[in-house]
PDB file of C-alpha atoms in Angstrom:
ATOM      1  CA  MET A 233       0.000   0.000   0.000  1.00  0.00           C
ATOM      2  CA  ILE A 234       1.062   3.485  -0.715  1.00  0.00           C
ATOM      3  CA  LYS A 235       0.962   5.890   2.200  1.00  0.00           C
ATOM      4  CA  LYS A 236      -0.500   9.304   1.387  1.00  0.00           C
ATOM      5  CA  ASN A 237       1.558  12.223   2.578  1.00  0.00           C
ATOM      6  CA  LYS A 238      -0.526  14.450   4.854  1.00  0.00           C
ATOM      7  CA  LEU A 239       1.172  17.562   3.488  1.00  0.00           C
ATOM      8  CA  ASN A 240      -0.262  16.977  -0.009  1.00  0.00           C
ATOM      9  CA  SER A 241      -3.854  16.326   1.041  1.00  0.00           C
ATOM     10  CA  GLY A 242      -5.140  19.963   0.804  1.00  0.00           C
ATOM     11  CA  PHE A 243      -5.542  22.568  -1.925  1.00  0.00           C
ATOM     12  CA  THR A 244      -2.701  24.862  -2.858  1.00  0.00           C
ATOM     13  CA  LEU A 245      -3.046  28.604  -2.788  1.00  0.00           C
ATOM     14  CA  ILE A 246      -2.859  28.678  -6.602  1.00  0.00           C
ATOM     15  CA  GLU A 247      -5.736  26.194  -6.932  1.00  0.00           C
ATOM     16  CA  ILE A 248      -7.906  28.255  -4.579  1.00  0.00           C
ATOM     17  CA  MET A 249      -7.077  31.451  -6.503  1.00  0.00           C
ATOM     18  CA  VAL A 250      -7.996  29.812  -9.820  1.00  0.00           C
ATOM     19  CA  VAL A 251     -11.373  28.726  -8.409  1.00  0.00           C
ATOM     20  CA  LEU A 252     -12.024  32.238  -7.043  1.00  0.00           C
ATOM     21  CA  ILE A 253     -11.157  33.793 -10.411  1.00  0.00           C
ATOM     22  CA  ILE A 254     -13.554  31.412 -12.200  1.00  0.00           C
ATOM     23  CA  ILE A 255     -16.322  32.288  -9.722  1.00  0.00           C
ATOM     24  CA  ALA A 256     -15.659  36.019 -10.231  1.00  0.00           C
ATOM     25  CA  ILE A 257     -15.837  35.658 -14.018  1.00  0.00           C
ATOM     26  CA  MET A 258     -19.119  33.733 -13.773  1.00  0.00           C
ATOM     27  CA  ALA A 259     -20.538  36.330 -11.349  1.00  0.00           C
ATOM     28  CA  SER A 260     -19.685  39.143 -13.772  1.00  0.00           C
ATOM     29  CA  PHE A 261     -22.067  37.560 -16.296  1.00  0.00           C
ATOM     30  CA  ILE A 262     -24.825  36.581 -13.863  1.00  0.00           C
ATOM     31  CA  VAL A 263     -25.044  39.563 -11.487  1.00  0.00           C
ATOM     32  CA  PRO A 264     -26.068  42.208 -14.066  1.00  0.00           C
ATOM     33  CA  SER A 265     -29.016  40.116 -15.226  1.00  0.00           C
ATOM     34  CA  VAL A 266     -30.145  39.451 -11.650  1.00  0.00           C
ATOM     35  CA  ILE A 267     -29.828  43.100 -10.616  1.00  0.00           C
ATOM     36  CA  SER A 268     -32.166  44.294 -13.405  1.00  0.00           C
ATOM     37  CA  ARG A 269     -34.959  41.927 -12.315  1.00  0.00           C
ATOM     38  CA  PRO A 270     -36.434  44.236  -9.627  1.00  0.00           C
ATOM     39  CA  ASP A 271     -36.982  46.917 -12.276  1.00  0.00           C
ATOM     40  CA  GLU A 272     -38.733  44.397 -14.524  1.00  0.00           C
ATOM     41  CA  ALA A 273     -40.896  43.282 -11.598  1.00  0.00           C
ATOM     42  CA  ARG A 274     -41.942  46.875 -10.863  1.00  0.00           C
ATOM     43  CA  THR A 275     -42.884  47.456 -14.497  1.00  0.00           C
ATOM     44  CA  THR A 276     -44.872  44.221 -14.601  1.00  0.00           C
ATOM     45  CA  LYS A 277     -46.744  45.186 -11.414  1.00  0.00           C
ATOM     46  CA  VAL A 278     -47.691  48.559 -12.887  1.00  0.00           C
ATOM     47  CA  LYS A 279     -48.980  46.944 -16.070  1.00  0.00           C
ATOM     48  CA  ASN A 280     -51.020  44.338 -14.161  1.00  0.00           C
ATOM     49  CA  ASP A 281     -52.472  46.957 -11.813  1.00  0.00           C
ATOM     50  CA  ILE A 282     -53.461  49.194 -14.721  1.00  0.00           C
ATOM     51  CA  MET A 283     -55.224  46.310 -16.474  1.00  0.00           C
ATOM     52  CA  ALA A 284     -57.103  45.481 -13.241  1.00  0.00           C
ATOM     53  CA  LEU A 285     -58.103  49.129 -12.813  1.00  0.00           C
ATOM     54  CA  GLU A 286     -59.273  49.272 -16.433  1.00  0.00           C
ATOM     55  CA  GLY A 287     -61.434  46.196 -15.871  1.00  0.00           C
ATOM     56  CA  ALA A 288     -62.963  47.708 -12.729  1.00  0.00           C
ATOM     57  CA  LEU A 289     -63.613  50.981 -14.581  1.00  0.00           C
ATOM     58  CA  ASP A 290     -65.342  49.094 -17.399  1.00  0.00           C
ATOM     59  CA  LEU A 291     -67.614  47.380 -14.841  1.00  0.00           C
ATOM     60  CA  PHE A 292     -68.329  50.777 -13.272  1.00  0.00           C
ATOM     61  CA  LYS A 293     -69.304  52.105 -16.701  1.00  0.00           C
ATOM     62  CA  LEU A 294     -71.603  49.128 -17.335  1.00  0.00           C
ATOM     63  CA  ASP A 295     -73.428  49.770 -14.057  1.00  0.00           C
ATOM     64  CA  ASN A 296     -73.518  53.574 -14.249  1.00  0.00           C
ATOM     65  CA  GLY A 297     -73.416  54.377 -17.959  1.00  0.00           C
ATOM     66  CA  ARG A 298     -70.290  56.504 -17.527  1.00  0.00           C
ATOM     67  CA  TYR A 299     -66.742  56.465 -16.218  1.00  0.00           C
ATOM     68  CA  PRO A 300     -65.981  58.228 -12.926  1.00  0.00           C
ATOM     69  CA  THR A 301     -65.300  61.930 -13.091  1.00  0.00           C
ATOM     70  CA  ASN A 302     -61.898  63.360 -12.217  1.00  0.00           C
ATOM     71  CA  SER A 303     -63.261  64.524  -8.860  1.00  0.00           C
ATOM     72  CA  GLU A 304     -64.562  61.011  -8.072  1.00  0.00           C
ATOM     73  CA  GLY A 305     -61.295  59.493  -9.235  1.00  0.00           C
ATOM     74  CA  LEU A 306     -60.301  55.887  -8.834  1.00  0.00           C
ATOM     75  CA  SER A 307     -61.291  55.890  -5.164  1.00  0.00           C
ATOM     76  CA  ILE A 308     -64.935  55.404  -6.133  1.00  0.00           C
ATOM     77  CA  LEU A 309     -64.042  51.884  -7.283  1.00  0.00           C
ATOM     78  CA  ALA A 310     -63.251  50.818  -3.712  1.00  0.00           C
ATOM     79  CA  GLU A 311     -65.575  53.130  -1.789  1.00  0.00           C
ATOM     80  CA  GLY A 312     -68.802  53.045  -3.786  1.00  0.00           C
ATOM     81  CA  ASP A 313     -72.100  53.048  -1.891  1.00  0.00           C
ATOM     82  CA  LEU A 314     -73.861  50.367  -3.927  1.00  0.00           C
ATOM     83  CA  ASN A 315     -71.066  48.532  -5.672  1.00  0.00           C
ATOM     84  CA  THR A 316     -67.441  48.135  -4.835  1.00  0.00           C
ATOM     85  CA  TYR A 317     -65.344  47.043  -7.773  1.00  0.00           C
ATOM     86  CA  LEU A 318     -62.070  46.590  -5.897  1.00  0.00           C
ATOM     87  CA  LYS A 319     -61.357  45.589  -2.298  1.00  0.00           C
ATOM     88  CA  ARG A 320     -58.726  48.304  -2.140  1.00  0.00           C
ATOM     89  CA  LEU A 321     -56.910  50.581  -4.523  1.00  0.00           C
ATOM     90  CA  PRO A 322     -53.407  49.400  -5.344  1.00  0.00           C
ATOM     91  CA  LEU A 323     -50.399  51.668  -5.026  1.00  0.00           C
ATOM     92  CA  ASP A 324     -47.697  51.707  -7.656  1.00  0.00           C
ATOM     93  CA  PRO A 325     -44.373  50.013  -6.786  1.00  0.00           C
ATOM     94  CA  TRP A 326     -43.004  53.332  -5.512  1.00  0.00           C
ATOM     95  CA  GLY A 327     -45.846  53.746  -2.999  1.00  0.00           C
ATOM     96  CA  SER A 328     -47.876  56.361  -4.867  1.00  0.00           C
ATOM     97  CA  PRO A 329     -51.495  56.160  -5.992  1.00  0.00           C
ATOM     98  CA  TYR A 330     -52.245  55.591  -9.651  1.00  0.00           C
ATOM     99  CA  GLN A 331     -53.285  58.661 -11.618  1.00  0.00           C
ATOM    100  CA  PHE A 332     -56.628  58.914 -13.427  1.00  0.00           C
ATOM    101  CA  SER A 333     -57.856  61.359 -16.032  1.00  0.00           C
ATOM    102  CA  ASN A 334     -61.306  61.545 -17.658  1.00  0.00           C
ATOM    103  CA  PRO A 335     -61.209  62.537 -20.447  1.00  0.00           C
ATOM    104  CA  GLY A 336     -57.688  61.350 -21.033  1.00  0.00           C
ATOM    105  CA  LYS A 337     -55.034  62.891 -23.254  1.00  0.00           C
ATOM    106  CA  ASN A 338     -54.106  59.537 -24.796  1.00  0.00           C
ATOM    107  CA  ARG A 339     -57.358  57.553 -24.583  1.00  0.00           C
ATOM    108  CA  ASN A 340     -60.955  57.978 -23.517  1.00  0.00           C
ATOM    109  CA  ILE A 341     -59.681  57.584 -19.946  1.00  0.00           C
ATOM    110  CA  ASP A 342     -56.052  57.551 -18.833  1.00  0.00           C
ATOM    111  CA  ILE A 343     -54.755  55.414 -15.965  1.00  0.00           C
ATOM    112  CA  PHE A 344     -51.052  55.772 -15.251  1.00  0.00           C
ATOM    113  CA  SER A 345     -48.119  55.738 -12.854  1.00  0.00           C
ATOM    114  CA  LEU A 346     -45.630  58.591 -12.896  1.00  0.00           C
ATOM    115  CA  GLY A 347     -42.737  56.185 -12.366  1.00  0.00           C
ATOM    116  CA  ALA A 348     -39.981  56.254  -9.765  1.00  0.00           C
ATOM    117  CA  ASP A 349     -39.436  60.023  -9.897  1.00  0.00           C
ATOM    118  CA  GLN A 350     -43.174  60.856  -9.546  1.00  0.00           C
ATOM    119  CA  GLN A 351     -42.771  63.517 -12.252  1.00  0.00           C
ATOM    120  CA  ILE A 352     -44.437  63.702 -15.644  1.00  0.00           C
ATOM    121  CA  GLY A 353     -42.211  62.233 -18.344  1.00  0.00           C
ATOM    122  CA  GLY A 354     -38.851  60.624 -17.798  1.00  0.00           C
ATOM    123  CA  ASP A 355     -36.847  57.683 -19.075  1.00  0.00           C
ATOM    124  CA  GLY A 356     -36.083  54.236 -17.727  1.00  0.00           C
ATOM    125  CA  MET A 357     -37.677  53.669 -14.327  1.00  0.00           C
ATOM    126  CA  ASN A 358     -38.747  57.326 -14.264  1.00  0.00           C
ATOM    127  CA  ARG A 359     -40.939  57.028 -17.351  1.00  0.00           C
ATOM    128  CA  ASP A 360     -44.697  57.215 -17.084  1.00  0.00           C
ATOM    129  CA  ILE A 361     -46.496  53.922 -17.662  1.00  0.00           C
ATOM    130  CA  GLY A 362     -50.124  54.215 -18.683  1.00  0.00           C
ATOM    131  CA  ASN A 363     -52.920  52.277 -20.328  1.00  0.00           C
ATOM    132  CA  TRP A 364     -51.797  53.778 -23.647  1.00  0.00           C
ATOM    133  CA  ASN A 365     -48.242  52.337 -23.571  1.00  0.00           C
ATOM    134  CA  LEU A 366     -48.546  48.959 -21.830  1.00  0.00           C
ATOM    135  CA  ASN A 367     -46.899  47.123 -24.736  1.00  0.00           C
ATOM    136  CA  ASP A 368     -43.817  49.372 -24.940  1.00  0.00           C
TER     137      ASP A 368
END
């Protein structure tokens, strides 16, 4: 039988460094794609919320023959006397209420989030997302 030398039973510093370099290279490809996911999730939430609000507004119109006025706003969907169309109004991913305009500038009614900066316009996560640009 061959006796194994206890001094050669571990990893060398070079072997450990090579493994760390390989992990770093792999992380440089993976991390950027993982970091952008929260932004995609926020955009998806806005789009889903807007579609749900549109559906509730359409039901409101079927029952009342009209969309809510600007003064009634979206709150009437959750606080109506006879019919409630939503259990509660959702907030956009940045914690702000969705905006509503009747008549809208882009459609018959506009439902939109002002984005991360809560200002009209913007690019990237600051851009406005509304029922007129859900497929952009």
